[in-house]
Amino acid sequence: MTDAGKVCPFCGSHDTVKEADFGTSLMVNRQHCRHCHSFFEAIKWGDRSQDLDLPAFLRAGRDDSRD
Amino acid sequence: MSETGAREFESLDGMPSAAAEGLHCLLWALADTKLLLGFHYGEWTFGTPELEAAVASCSLSQSELGHVRLLHAILKKHWNGDPDAIIESRPAAAFANTAYLDQPVDGWPAFVAMNAVVDLAATRVLASLRGSAFKPLRMSVDKMLDEERHHAHHGRGWFRTLGRRGGADAEQLATATGRALGAVAVWLGPPDDPADRALTEAGIRRESSFAVFTALSEDLRQLAAEAGVAMPTAVPVAFAGWNPRTRRNVGARGPADDILFHLRGEANAMFRLGE
């Protein structure tokens, strides 16, 4: 588990950096995408697709390296 | 170029009129469905069988309302609509939400069907817009889908739980699931909808609503089989005077008066902040 390397939910870029340890709740941190310059919040842990019970179409195209 | 290989649209300029009209209707249908989903999830913050489900329901409501704001912003920018005013002034019959959400969600199995079927149907429509040629939407879809993964996880978890318990719980879930799937089939529309065709031809959607319904049915068939829930083998769907703007058949009434009264905050209208 690491806070680095979150995928930008707006453009899909891996070129992101953690801006702050906490976002609007304890479980998320604040990230910045250096590619599209968006700010977003990311869940800190337990957000890998293999941990979730999902239909195939919601697994497709996901990058499980986010955590 | 978009991921579909079609010409990319930064705005409605140059977009075929049939596609622009179809997209307008589709975004309203998504926004209205998410608005009503948010309302019902919010109401179910209290009354759930477990405290964790209450926390989850509150969270589901928040993310649906966030998606509504996002979709309304697109509608406002590109169609000059005033979503707030339209929500306040539209008659119930003009709402384009899934009819399953027109009435109170009257029990936990009905809630689970809303989560596992109706919410998932809206998510499948969003997924059909991945890589859209309409850039403002493409930039938002993946963000919404990211959050919808947790909605699907929650719905499927409770679906399996009620299925495993069997008996009346599973029977009520099967009934509610059949009702939800029937409502969703009408909401998605007939297989020969010309607006659907215009959207796929313009590269704005990857797949038609009929394809979405077929895939959704298969998702649910697999889940029901794994969970031991007896799904209806066929969902009877009739399109009688189907209106592409409301995604309802002729004569449909829309959300109940009580629901719109609370959703609009009419009792507290005098406290609005205004401009």
PDB file of C-alpha atoms in Angstrom, chain B residues 1 5 20 24 65 78 83 87 89 91 100 102 104 109 138 142 157 176 184 187 190 199 202 217 222 227 243 255 263:
ATOM      1  CA  MET B   1     -10.017  12.014 -32.178  1.00  0.00           C
ATOM      2  CA  GLY B   5     -12.272   6.875 -33.734  1.00  0.00           C
ATOM      3  CA  ALA B  20     -27.327  16.508 -30.112  1.00  0.00           C
ATOM      4  CA  HIS B  24     -29.664  16.080 -24.449  1.00  0.00           C
ATOM      5  CA  LEU B  65     -26.042  14.102  -5.997  1.00  0.00           C
ATOM      6  CA  HIS B  78     -24.101  23.315 -23.704  1.00  0.00           C
ATOM      7  CA  PRO B  83     -31.430  22.741 -14.120  1.00  0.00           C
ATOM      8  CA  ILE B  87     -36.398  20.710 -11.410  1.00  0.00           C
ATOM      9  CA  SER B  89     -41.084  23.833 -12.262  1.00  0.00           C
ATOM     10  CA  PRO B  91     -44.566  18.610 -13.929  1.00  0.00           C
ATOM     11  CA  TYR B 100     -38.985   2.247 -10.236  1.00  0.00           C
ATOM     12  CA  ASP B 102     -41.417   7.107  -8.726  1.00  0.00           C
ATOM     13  CA  PRO B 104     -41.260   5.106  -1.999  1.00  0.00           C
ATOM     14  CA  PRO B 109     -35.298  -6.097  -0.601  1.00  0.00           C
ATOM     15  CA  ARG B 138     -15.660  12.019 -21.725  1.00  0.00           C
ATOM     16  CA  ASP B 142     -14.486   7.875 -15.722  1.00  0.00           C
ATOM     17  CA  GLY B 157     -23.010  -7.806  -1.571  1.00  0.00           C
ATOM     18  CA  ALA B 176     -38.352  -6.450  -6.578  1.00  0.00           C
ATOM     19  CA  VAL B 184     -35.267  -0.203 -16.481  1.00  0.00           C
ATOM     20  CA  TRP B 187     -36.332   3.582 -19.376  1.00  0.00           C
ATOM     21  CA  PRO B 190     -36.931   0.369 -27.662  1.00  0.00           C
ATOM     22  CA  LEU B 199     -25.460   8.716 -30.916  1.00  0.00           C
ATOM     23  CA  ALA B 202     -21.521   9.999 -34.112  1.00  0.00           C
ATOM     24  CA  SER B 217     -29.762  -8.692 -17.940  1.00  0.00           C
ATOM     25  CA  GLN B 222     -25.156 -14.418 -13.407  1.00  0.00           C
ATOM     26  CA  ALA B 227     -26.816 -15.904  -5.127  1.00  0.00           C
ATOM     27  CA  ASN B 243     -41.488   9.322 -25.381  1.00  0.00           C
ATOM     28  CA  PRO B 255     -42.595  10.685  -9.369  1.00  0.00           C
ATOM     29  CA  LEU B 263     -37.029  16.525  -3.097  1.00  0.00           C
TER      30      LEU B 263
END
